Tab-separated table of C-alpha atoms and ligand atoms in Angstrom:
chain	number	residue	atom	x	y	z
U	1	UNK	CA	-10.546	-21.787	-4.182
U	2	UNK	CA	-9.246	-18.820	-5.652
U	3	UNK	CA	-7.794	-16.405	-3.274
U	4	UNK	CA	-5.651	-13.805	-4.817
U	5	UNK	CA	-2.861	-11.169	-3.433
U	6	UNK	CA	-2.681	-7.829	-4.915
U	7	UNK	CA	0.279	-6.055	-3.876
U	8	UNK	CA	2.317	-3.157	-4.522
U	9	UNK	CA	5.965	-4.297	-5.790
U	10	UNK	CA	7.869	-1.659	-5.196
U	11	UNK	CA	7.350	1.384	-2.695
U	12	UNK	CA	3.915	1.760	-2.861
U	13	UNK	CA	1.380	3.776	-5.107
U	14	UNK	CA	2.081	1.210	-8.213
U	15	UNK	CA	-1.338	2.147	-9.836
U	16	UNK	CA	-3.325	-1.131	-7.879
U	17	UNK	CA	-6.376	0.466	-8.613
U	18	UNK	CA	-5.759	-0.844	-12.148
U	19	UNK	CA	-5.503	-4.066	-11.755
U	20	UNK	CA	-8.695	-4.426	-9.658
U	21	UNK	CA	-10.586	-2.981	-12.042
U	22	UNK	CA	-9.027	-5.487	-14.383
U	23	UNK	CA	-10.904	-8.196	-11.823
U	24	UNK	CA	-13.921	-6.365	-11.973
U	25	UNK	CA	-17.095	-8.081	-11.356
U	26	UNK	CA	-15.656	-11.377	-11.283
U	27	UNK	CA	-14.344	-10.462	-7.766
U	28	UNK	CA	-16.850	-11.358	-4.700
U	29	UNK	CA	-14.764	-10.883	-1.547
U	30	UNK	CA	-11.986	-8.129	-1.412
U	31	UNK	CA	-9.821	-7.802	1.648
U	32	UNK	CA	-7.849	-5.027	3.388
U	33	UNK	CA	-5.589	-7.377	5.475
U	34	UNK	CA	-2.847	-4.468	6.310
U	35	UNK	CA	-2.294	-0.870	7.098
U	36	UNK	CA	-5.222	1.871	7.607
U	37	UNK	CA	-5.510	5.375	6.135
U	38	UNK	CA	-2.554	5.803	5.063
U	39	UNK	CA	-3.186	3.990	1.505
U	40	UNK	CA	-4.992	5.728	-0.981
U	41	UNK	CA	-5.678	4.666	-4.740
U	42	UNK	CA	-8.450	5.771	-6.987
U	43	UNK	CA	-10.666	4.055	-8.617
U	44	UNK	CA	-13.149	5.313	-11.511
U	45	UNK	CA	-16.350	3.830	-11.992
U	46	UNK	CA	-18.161	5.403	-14.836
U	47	UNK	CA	-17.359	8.882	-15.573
U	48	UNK	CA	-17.273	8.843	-11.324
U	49	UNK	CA	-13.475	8.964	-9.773
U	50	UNK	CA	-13.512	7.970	-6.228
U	51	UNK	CA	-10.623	8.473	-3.974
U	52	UNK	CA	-10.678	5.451	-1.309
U	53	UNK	CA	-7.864	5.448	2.003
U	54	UNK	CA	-9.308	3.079	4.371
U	55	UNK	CA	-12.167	0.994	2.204
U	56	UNK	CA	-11.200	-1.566	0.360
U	57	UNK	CA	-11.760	-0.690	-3.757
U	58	UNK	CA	-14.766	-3.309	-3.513
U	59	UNK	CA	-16.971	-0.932	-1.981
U	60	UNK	CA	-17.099	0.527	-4.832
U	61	UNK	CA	-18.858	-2.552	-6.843
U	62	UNK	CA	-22.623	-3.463	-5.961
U	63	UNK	CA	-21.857	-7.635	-6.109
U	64	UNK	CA	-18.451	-7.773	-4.311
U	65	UNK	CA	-18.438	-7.947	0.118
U	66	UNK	CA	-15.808	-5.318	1.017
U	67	UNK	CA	-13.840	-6.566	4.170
U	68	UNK	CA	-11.576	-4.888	6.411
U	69	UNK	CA	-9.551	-7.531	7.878
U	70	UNK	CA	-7.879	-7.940	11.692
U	71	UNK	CA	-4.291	-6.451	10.417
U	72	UNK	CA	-6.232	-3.381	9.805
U	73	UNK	CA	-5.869	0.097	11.548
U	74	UNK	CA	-9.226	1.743	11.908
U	75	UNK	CA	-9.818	4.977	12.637
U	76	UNK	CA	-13.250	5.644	13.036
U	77	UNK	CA	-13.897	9.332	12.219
U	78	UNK	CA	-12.184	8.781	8.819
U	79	UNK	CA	-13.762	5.245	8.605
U	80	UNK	CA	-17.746	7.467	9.182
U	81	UNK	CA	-16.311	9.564	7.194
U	82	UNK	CA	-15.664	7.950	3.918
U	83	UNK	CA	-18.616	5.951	4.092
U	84	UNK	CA	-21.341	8.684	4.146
U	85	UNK	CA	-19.099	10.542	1.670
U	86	UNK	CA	-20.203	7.143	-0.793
U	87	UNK	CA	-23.445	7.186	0.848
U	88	UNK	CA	-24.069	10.569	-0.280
U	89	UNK	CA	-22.983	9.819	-3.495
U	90	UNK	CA	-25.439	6.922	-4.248
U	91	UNK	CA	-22.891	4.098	-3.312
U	92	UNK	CA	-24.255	1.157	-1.063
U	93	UNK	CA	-21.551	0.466	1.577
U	94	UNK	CA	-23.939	-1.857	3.812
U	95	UNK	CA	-22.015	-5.046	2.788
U	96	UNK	CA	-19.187	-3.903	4.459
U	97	UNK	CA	-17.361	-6.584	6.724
U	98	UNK	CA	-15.155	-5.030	9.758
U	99	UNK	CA	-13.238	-7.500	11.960
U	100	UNK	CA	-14.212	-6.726	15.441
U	101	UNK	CA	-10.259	-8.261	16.226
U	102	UNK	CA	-8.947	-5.020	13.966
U	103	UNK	CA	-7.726	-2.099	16.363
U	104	UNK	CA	-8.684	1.241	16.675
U	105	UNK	CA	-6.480	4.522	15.453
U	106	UNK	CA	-7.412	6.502	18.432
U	107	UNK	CA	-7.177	10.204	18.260
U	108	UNK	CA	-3.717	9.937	20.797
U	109	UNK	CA	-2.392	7.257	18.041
U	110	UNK	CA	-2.558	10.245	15.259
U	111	UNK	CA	-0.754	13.142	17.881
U	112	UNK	CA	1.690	10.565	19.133
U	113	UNK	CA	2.383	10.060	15.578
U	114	UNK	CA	2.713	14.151	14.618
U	115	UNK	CA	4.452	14.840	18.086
U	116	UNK	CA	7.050	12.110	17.432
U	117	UNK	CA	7.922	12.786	13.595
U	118	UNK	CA	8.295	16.749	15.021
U	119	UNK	CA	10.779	15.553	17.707
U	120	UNK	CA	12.624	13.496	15.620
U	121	UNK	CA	13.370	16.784	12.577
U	122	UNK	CA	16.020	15.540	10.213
U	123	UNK	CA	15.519	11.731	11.180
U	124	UNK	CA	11.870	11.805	10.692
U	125	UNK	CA	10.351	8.600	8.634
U	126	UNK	CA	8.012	11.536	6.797
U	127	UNK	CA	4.851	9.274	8.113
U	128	UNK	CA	1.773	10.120	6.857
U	129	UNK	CA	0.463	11.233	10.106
U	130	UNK	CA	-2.482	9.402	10.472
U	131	UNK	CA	-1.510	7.564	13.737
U	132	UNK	CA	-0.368	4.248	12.277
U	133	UNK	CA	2.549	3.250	13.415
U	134	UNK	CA	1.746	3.978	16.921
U	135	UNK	CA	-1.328	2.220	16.763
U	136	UNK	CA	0.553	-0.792	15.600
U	137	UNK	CA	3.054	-0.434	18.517
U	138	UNK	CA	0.049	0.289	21.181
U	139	UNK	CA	-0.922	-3.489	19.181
U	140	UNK	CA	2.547	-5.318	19.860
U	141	UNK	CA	2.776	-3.709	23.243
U	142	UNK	CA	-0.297	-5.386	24.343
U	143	UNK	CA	-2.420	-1.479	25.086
U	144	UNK	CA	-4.009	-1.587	21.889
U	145	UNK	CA	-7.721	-1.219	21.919
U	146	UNK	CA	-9.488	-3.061	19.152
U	147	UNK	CA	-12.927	-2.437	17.120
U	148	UNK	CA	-15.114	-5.320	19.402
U	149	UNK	CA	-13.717	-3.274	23.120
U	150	UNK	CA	-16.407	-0.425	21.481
U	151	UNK	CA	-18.983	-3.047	23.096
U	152	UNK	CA	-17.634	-2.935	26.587
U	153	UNK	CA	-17.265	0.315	28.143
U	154	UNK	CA	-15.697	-0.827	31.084
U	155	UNK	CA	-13.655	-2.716	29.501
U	156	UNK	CA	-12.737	0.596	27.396
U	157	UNK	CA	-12.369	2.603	29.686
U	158	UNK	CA	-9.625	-0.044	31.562
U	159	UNK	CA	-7.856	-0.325	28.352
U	160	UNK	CA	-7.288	3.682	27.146
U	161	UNK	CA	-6.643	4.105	30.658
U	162	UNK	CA	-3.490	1.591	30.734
U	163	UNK	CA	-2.402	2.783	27.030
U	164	UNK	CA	-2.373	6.632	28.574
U	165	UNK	CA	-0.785	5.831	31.580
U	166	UNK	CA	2.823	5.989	29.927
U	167	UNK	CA	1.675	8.183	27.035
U	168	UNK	CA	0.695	11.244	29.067
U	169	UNK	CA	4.177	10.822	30.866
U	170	UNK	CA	5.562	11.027	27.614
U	171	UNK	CA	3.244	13.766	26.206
U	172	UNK	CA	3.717	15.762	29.487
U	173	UNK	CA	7.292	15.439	30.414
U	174	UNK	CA	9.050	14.456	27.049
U	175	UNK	CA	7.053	16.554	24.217
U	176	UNK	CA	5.510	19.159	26.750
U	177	UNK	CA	2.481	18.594	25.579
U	178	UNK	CA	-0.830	19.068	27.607
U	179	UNK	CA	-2.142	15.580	28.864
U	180	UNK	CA	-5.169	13.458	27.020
U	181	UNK	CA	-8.033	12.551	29.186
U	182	UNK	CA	-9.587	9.037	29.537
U	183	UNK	CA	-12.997	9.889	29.508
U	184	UNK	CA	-12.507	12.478	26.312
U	185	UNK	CA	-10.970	9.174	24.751
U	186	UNK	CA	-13.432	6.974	25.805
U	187	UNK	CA	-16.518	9.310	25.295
U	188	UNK	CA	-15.229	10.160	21.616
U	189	UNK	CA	-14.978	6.272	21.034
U	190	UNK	CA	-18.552	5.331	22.299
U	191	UNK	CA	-19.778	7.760	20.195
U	192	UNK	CA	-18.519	6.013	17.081
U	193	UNK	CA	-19.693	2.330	17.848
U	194	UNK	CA	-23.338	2.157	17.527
U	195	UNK	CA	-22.520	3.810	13.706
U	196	UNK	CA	-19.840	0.707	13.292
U	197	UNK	CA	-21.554	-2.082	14.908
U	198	UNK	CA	-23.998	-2.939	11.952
U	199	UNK	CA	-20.470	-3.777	9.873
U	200	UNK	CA	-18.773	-5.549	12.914
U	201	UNK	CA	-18.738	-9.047	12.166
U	202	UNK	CA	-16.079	-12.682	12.514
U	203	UNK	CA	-14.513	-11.918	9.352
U	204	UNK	CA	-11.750	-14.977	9.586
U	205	UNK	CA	-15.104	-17.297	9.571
U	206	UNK	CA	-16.834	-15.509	7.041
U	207	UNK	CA	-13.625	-15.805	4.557
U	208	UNK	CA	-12.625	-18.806	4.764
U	209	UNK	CA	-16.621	-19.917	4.389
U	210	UNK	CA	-16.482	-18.000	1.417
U	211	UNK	CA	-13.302	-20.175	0.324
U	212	UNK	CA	-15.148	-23.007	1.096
U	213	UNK	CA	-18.153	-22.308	-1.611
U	214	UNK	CA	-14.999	-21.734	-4.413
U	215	UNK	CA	-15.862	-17.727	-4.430
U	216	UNK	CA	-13.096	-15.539	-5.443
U	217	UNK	CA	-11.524	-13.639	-2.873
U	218	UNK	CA	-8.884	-10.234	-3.559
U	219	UNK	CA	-6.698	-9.344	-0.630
U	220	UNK	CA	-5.613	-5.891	-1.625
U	221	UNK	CA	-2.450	-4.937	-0.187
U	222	UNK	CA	-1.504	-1.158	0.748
U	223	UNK	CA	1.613	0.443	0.364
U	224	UNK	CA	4.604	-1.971	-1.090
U	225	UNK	CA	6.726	-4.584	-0.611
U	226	UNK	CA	9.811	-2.143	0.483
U	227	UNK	CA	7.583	-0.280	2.733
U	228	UNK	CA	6.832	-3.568	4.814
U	229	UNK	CA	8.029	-3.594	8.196
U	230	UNK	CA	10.165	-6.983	7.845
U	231	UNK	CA	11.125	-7.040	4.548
U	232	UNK	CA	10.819	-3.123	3.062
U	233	UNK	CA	14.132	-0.208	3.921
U	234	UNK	CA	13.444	-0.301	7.653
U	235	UNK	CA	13.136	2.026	9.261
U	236	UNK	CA	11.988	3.780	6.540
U	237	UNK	CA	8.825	2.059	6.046
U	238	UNK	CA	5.431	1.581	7.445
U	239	UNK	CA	4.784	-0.430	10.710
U	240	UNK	CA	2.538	-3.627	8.893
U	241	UNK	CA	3.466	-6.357	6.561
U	242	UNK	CA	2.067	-5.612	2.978
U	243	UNK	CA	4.093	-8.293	1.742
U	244	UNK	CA	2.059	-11.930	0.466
U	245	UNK	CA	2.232	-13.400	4.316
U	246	UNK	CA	0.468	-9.962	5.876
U	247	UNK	CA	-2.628	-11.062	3.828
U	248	UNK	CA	-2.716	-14.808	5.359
U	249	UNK	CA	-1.881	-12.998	9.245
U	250	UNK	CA	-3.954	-10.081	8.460
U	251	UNK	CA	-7.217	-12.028	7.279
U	252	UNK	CA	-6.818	-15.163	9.285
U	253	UNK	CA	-6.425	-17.264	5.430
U	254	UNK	CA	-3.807	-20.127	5.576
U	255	UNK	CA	-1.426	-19.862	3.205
U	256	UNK	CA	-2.623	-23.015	1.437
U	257	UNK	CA	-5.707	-21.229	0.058
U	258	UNK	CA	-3.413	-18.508	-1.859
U	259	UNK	CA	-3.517	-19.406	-5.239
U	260	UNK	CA	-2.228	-16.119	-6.942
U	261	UNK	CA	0.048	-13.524	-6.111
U	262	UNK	CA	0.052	-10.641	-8.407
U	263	UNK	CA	2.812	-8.094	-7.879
U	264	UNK	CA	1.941	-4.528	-9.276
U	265	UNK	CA	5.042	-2.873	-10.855
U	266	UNK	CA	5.346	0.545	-12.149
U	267	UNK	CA	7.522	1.235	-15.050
U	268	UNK	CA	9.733	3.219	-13.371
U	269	UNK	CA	10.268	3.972	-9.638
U	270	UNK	CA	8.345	6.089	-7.255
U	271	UNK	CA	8.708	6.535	-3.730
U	272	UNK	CA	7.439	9.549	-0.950
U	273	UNK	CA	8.959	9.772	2.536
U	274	UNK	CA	12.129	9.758	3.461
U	275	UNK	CA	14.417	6.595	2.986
U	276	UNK	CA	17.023	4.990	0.842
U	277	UNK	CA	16.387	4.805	-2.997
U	278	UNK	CA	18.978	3.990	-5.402
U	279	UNK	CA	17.523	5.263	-8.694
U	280	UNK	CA	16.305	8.462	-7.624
U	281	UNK	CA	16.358	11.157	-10.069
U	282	UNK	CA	17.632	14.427	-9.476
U	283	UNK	CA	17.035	16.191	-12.998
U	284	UNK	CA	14.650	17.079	-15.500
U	285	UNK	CA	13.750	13.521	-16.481
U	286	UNK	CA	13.076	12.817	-12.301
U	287	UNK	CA	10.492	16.390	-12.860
U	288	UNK	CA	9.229	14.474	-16.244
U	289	UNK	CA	8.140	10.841	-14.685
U	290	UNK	CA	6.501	13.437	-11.783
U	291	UNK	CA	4.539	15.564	-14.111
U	292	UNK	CA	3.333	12.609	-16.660
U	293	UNK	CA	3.000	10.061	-14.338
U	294	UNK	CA	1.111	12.644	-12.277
U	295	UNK	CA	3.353	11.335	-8.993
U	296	UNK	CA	1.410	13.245	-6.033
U	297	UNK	CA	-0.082	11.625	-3.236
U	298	UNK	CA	-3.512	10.463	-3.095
U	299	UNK	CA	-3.295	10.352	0.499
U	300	UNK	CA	-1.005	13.327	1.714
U	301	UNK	CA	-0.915	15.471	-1.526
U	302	UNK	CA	3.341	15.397	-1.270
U	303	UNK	CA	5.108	14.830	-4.685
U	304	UNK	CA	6.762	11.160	-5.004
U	305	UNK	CA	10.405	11.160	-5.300
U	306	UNK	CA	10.730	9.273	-8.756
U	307	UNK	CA	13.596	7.102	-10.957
U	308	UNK	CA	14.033	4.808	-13.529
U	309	UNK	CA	12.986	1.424	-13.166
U	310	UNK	CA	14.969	-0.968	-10.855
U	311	UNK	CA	15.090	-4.786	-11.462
U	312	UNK	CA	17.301	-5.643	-8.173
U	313	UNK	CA	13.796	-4.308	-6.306
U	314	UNK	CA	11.671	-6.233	-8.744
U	315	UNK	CA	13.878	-9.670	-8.366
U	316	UNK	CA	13.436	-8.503	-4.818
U	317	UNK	CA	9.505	-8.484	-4.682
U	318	UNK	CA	9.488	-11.805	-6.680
U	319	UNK	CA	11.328	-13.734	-3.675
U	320	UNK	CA	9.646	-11.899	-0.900
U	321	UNK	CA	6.300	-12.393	-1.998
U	322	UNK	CA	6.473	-15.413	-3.861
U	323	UNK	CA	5.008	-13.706	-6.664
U	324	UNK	CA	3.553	-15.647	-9.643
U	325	UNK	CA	2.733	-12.584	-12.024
U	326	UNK	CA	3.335	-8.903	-12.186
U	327	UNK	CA	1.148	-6.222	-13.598
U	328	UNK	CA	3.297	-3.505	-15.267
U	329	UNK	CA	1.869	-0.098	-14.876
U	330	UNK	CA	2.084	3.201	-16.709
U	331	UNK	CA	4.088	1.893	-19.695
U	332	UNK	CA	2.813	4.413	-21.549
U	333	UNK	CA	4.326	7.359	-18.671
U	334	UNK	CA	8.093	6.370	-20.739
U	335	UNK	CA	7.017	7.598	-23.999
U	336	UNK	CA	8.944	9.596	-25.953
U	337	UNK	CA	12.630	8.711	-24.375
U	338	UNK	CA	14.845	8.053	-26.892
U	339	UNK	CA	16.962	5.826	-24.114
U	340	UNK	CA	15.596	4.487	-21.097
U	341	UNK	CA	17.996	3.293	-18.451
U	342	UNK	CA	16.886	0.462	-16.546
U	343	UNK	CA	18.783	-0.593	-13.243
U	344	UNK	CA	20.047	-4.070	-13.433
U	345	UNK	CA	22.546	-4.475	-10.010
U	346	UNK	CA	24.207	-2.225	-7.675
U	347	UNK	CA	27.834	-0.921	-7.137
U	348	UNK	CA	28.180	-1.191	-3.400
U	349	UNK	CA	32.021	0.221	-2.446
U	350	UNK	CA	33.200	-0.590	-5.989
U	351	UNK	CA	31.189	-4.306	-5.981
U	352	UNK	CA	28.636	-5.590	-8.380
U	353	UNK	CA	26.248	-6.658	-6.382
U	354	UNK	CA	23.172	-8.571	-8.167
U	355	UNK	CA	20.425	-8.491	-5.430
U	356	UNK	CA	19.262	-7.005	-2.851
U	357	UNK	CA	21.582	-6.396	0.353
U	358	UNK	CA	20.402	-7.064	3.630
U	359	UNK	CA	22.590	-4.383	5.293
U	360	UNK	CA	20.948	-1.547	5.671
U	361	UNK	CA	24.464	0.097	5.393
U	362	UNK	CA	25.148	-1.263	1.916
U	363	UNK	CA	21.745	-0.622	0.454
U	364	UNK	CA	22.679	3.046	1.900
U	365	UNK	CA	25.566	3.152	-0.494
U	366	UNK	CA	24.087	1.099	-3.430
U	367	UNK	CA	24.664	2.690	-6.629
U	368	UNK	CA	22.838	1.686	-9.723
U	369	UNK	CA	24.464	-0.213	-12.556
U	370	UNK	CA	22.341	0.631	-15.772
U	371	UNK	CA	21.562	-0.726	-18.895
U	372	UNK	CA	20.285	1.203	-21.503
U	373	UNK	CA	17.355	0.380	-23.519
U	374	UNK	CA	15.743	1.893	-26.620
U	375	UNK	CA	13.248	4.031	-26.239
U	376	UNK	CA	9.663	4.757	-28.139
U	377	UNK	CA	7.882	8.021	-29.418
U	378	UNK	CA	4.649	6.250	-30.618
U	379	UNK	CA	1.210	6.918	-28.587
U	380	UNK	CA	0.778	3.104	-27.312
U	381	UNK	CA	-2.233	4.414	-24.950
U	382	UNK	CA	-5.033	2.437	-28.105
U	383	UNK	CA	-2.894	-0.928	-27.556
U	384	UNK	CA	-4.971	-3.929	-26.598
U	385	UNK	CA	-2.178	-6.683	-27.262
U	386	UNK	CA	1.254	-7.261	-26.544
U	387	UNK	CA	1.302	-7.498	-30.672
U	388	UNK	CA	0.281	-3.704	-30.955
U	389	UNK	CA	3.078	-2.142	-29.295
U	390	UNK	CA	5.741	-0.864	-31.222
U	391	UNK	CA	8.845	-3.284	-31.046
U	392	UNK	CA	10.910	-1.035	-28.693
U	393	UNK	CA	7.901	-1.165	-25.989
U	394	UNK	CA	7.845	-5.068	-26.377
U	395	UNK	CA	11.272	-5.298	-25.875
U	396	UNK	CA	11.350	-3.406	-22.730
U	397	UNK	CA	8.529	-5.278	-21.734
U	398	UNK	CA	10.086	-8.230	-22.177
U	399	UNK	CA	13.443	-7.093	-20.500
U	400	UNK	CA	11.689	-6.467	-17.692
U	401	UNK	CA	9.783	-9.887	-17.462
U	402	UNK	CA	13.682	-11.410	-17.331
U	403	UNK	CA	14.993	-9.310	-14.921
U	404	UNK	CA	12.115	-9.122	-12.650
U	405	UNK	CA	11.473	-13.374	-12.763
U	406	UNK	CA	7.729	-13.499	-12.807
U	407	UNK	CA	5.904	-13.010	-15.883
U	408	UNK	CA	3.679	-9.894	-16.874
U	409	UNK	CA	0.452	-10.667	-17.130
U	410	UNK	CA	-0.761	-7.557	-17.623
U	411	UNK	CA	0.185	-3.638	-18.966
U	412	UNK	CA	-1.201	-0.580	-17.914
U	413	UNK	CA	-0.650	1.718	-21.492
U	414	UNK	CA	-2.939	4.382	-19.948
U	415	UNK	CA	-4.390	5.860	-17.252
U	416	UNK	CA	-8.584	5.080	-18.522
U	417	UNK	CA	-9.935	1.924	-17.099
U	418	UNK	CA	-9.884	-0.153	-20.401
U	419	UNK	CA	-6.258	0.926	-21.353
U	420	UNK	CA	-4.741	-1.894	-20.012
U	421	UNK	CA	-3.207	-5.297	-22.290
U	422	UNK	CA	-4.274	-8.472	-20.700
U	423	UNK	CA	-1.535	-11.133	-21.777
U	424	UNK	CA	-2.364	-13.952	-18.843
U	425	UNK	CA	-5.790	-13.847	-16.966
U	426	UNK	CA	-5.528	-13.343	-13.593
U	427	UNK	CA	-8.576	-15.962	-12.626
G	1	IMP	P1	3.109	5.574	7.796
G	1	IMP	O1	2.550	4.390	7.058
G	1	IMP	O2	2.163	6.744	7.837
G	1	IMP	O3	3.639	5.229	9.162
G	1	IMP	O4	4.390	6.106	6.979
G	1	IMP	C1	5.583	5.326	6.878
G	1	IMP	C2	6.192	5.422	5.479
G	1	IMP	O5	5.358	4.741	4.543
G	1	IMP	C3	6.341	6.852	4.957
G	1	IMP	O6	7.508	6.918	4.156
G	1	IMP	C4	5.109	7.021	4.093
G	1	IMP	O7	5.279	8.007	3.115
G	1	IMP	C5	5.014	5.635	3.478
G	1	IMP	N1	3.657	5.291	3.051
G	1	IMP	C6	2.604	5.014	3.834
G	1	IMP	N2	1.532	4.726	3.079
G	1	IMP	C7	1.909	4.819	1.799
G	1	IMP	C8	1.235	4.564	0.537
G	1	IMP	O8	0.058	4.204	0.457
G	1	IMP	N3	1.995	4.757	-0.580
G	1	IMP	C9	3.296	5.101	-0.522
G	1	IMP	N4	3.955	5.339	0.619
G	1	IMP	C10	3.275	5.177	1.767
């Protein structure tokens, strides 16, 4: 029964893509159980680089069922989209799984979501703009419409009708915008479904068959831990749990079948949006992690906001997520420091403070307490075992594994597919 979590540790864009090539063809099942188009990693196959937002990475792999699961926001133009963009390219996407219980990013999801960030100017969240949030509150609020209502137009058209019923007074009157018609909604939708129905299928059944038969199952989480809507810097975050419990909610898997939760740390800290982040760098070694980490966007193209390495956000991740390794990424990014400071509490209003605060007023004023490590200047991107870093690199390795309390199974030294150190398999 081996189910695994992937997940992002800290905000999100932790190099995942790594680790799942790590899995590689070992992997039958993997699962988006959270979030929509608003991830994005990249994943190489080959001298081929493929840039995935909605898929699952398991598209990507001709013996692995990619499966979008019911905590998933669809959108269906950029769901069409991406797959004849790997159609075209010679990849075979017709295993794809789609809960029909997932819902829909409808096309007034994605301006709600632009009008709203516009209105809100200095207090925007700096969303990505693809309609998610609202989606997710048309989902708590009971108007969401989800990918099976394709199957039912009058059923549809009932449903966009009572989600536009408040949103056009809202369009009209609040954002003086022009109003959205029903039957542009429902005719745009209709025109998507025959395309999606082939991939429609009970997805909670099919998984936990697959459990059943012992295959090994990935749920790939997007975003981070501190981006989750319960646990991350609300409300500077995004609106679905990426945490370790969004993949047994957002797949329909009891938690019983988790065997493995794999925590994907970067090195240092990155972060884009707006939000609270207590090691963010302001100088020329903030502009170095950017340029040699290559910290833009996958998804929106905006430069990530990046710091040193925080352990109070690791310990953090570790409870949250009940985590039982961590895969350290981009080691090799912190070459060449002679020092590199490595956040190990907070000073809240002249406090220590050792983990994470609740208050969203104190983590507001948090400032980092750092210890400073020794750096490296040798190339460690040719490393294939712990034993072949230099003894600096070990040691901050190993610093990290005691501040962070899970141990690392796993280094990213590079950014090719094979430049990674396995210490602990993941299966
Ligand atoms: P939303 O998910 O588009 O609603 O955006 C909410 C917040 O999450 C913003 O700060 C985004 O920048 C951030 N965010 C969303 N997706 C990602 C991701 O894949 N990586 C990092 N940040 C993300």
């Amino acid at each position: 029964m081996p189910a695994l979590v992937l997940l992002g540790a800290q905000w999100g864009d932790e190099g995942k893509g790594k680790a799942t090539d790590l899995l590689g063809g070992s992997v039958d099942y993997v699962v988006r159980y959270q979030g929509g188009n608003n991830a994005g990693h990249t994943v190489v196959v080959g001298d081929q680089k493929y840039a995935l937002h909605l898929l699952p990475s398991g598209i990507l792999s001709p013996t692995c069922v990619p499966v979008i699961g019911n905590g998933v926001v669809v959108d269906p133009s950029v769901l069409l989209s991406e797959l004849s963009g790997l159609n075209e390219r010679g990849v075979d996407t017709s295993k794809l799984l789609i809960s029909g219980n997932a819902h829909i990013i409808t096309p007034y999801n994605v301006t709600v979501d632009k009008v709203t960030e516009r209105f809100l100017g200095k207090r925007k969240i700096g969303t990505t703009g693809r309609g998610i949030g609202p989606t997710y509150a048309d989902k708590i609020n009971r108007v969401g419409i989800r990918v099976q209502d394709l199957y039912d137009e009058s059923i549809l058209t009932q449903k966009v009708e009572a989600a536009l019923d408040v949103k056009n007074q809202v369009l009209t009157k609040l954002y003086n915008r022009r109003a959205i018609a029903v039957d542009q909604v429902v005719e745009e939708l209709l025109g998507y479904a025959e395309q999606i129905k082939p991939y429609v299928a009970d997805t909670v059944l099919v998984l936990n068959q697959a459990l059943e038969e012992n295959k090994v199952v990935l749920f790939e989480g997007g975003q981070g831990t501190l981006l989750d809507i319960d646990h991350g810097t609300y409300p500077f975050v995004t609106s679905s749990n990426p945490t370790a419990g969004g993949a047994c909610t957002g797949a329909g898997v009891g938690p019983t079948k988790i065997s493995r939760v794999i925590g994907i740390l970067k090195a240092y800290t990155t972060r884009v949006g707006a939000g609270p982040f207590p090691t963010e760098l302001f100088d020329e070694d903030g502009e170095a992690l950017r340029r040699i980490g290559g910290e833009r966007g996958v998804t929106t193209g905006r430069d990530r906001r990046c710091g040193w390495f925080d352990a109070v956000i690791a310990r953090y991740a570790t409870r949250v997520n009940g985590l039982t390794d961590f895969f350290l990424t981009k080691l090799d990014v912190l070459t060449g420091w002679e020092q590199i400071p490595v956040c190990v509490a907070y000073e809240i209003d002249g406090k220590r403070v050792e983990e994470l605060p609740y208050s969203q007023t104190d983590f507001h004023h948090a400032k980092p307490v750092y210890e400073t490590l020794p750096g490296w200047s040798e190339d460690i991107t040719k490393a294939k075992s712990f034993a072949d870093l230099p003894k600096n690199a070990q040691n901050y390795v190993k610093a990290l594994e005691e501040m962070s309390g899970a141990p690392i199974s796993a280094i990213g030294v590079g950014p090719g597919r094979d430049e990674t150190i396995e210490i602990n398999s993941f299966l």
